[in-house]
Amino acid sequence: MTPQVRKVARIIEPRPVLEGAGVRLIRSIATAELDHVDPFLLFDHFGSSNPDDYMKGFPMHPHRGIETVTYMISGRVNHKDSIGNSGSITDGDVQWMTTGRGILHEEMPQQIEGEMKGFQLWVNLPARLKKTAPRYQNITSDQIPEVQQDDGVIIRVIAGQVDGVNGPVKEIAADPIYLDVSVPAHASYAQPVADDNAAIAYVFEGEGDFGANGSTQKSLVGQPRLIVFGDGDLVSVRAGDQGVRFVLMAGKPINEPIARYGPFVMNTQAEIEQTLQEIQNGTFIRN
Ligand code: CO
């Protein structure tokens, strides 16, 4: 059977937001325009060479019921959390945190020169895992395999599989794909994505024709934009004149009710209220 190429269903222009203690970033998921793409609950892009935009950072704050995924393209952030982890995330590193029933953490930018650039993705947890012990996968850049294909296409495999090469992130409920894909000018790339998965891509350099070979209409998308793909089992792109670089994310929808309030995502409003009560009376963290 011929694989069905996914068409571009939606193109989302990121919105500027102020997050943490005053960090300027742009958001494509968790906005009035796009609340979520099950299992993905939020997508933020931070990128600035001006320390005023990021130095205030993200001081100690709680999370419950989700996974937060930080991918640093460039820069340095120090982190620490209530389960005893601390360290720094730098160029090319990934922090995949499964918050489960609750964690407190902080992420504070350290650099004062050069570009601070990266992404944060939130992935939902099914009800049965929202109350598990928090857990954390710290993936340094050198642990992320790089697959080279014809025409100079380079894929960093954070989660999922490309040409038989597996990413280092393991045992995640949504069984996700998370790839950083660089395609030189006019070259093409295609990635199989199971048809029961949701698939999104965030274009952050150049532009490309997504849905190439599968649609009669050209869908040239330039940075910065989030693409939500339609049904199919292949994501395909042909790069434009400057090439294109994007992160491609896919995962199994959780298909459960979503009740969200700030850093907490549960199934019901009652669970959100319970969480806020625990924060108030100091019983939120139970390690
Ligand atoms: Co956080």
Coordinates of C-alpha atoms and ligand atoms in Angstrom, one line a residue, residues 61 63 105 107, ligand 1:
H61 CA 7.0 26.5 40.6
H63 CA 3.6 21.0 38.1
H105 CA 11.3 23.0 40.0
E107 CA 14.9 26.9 35.6
Ligands
CO1 CO 8.1 24.2 34.8

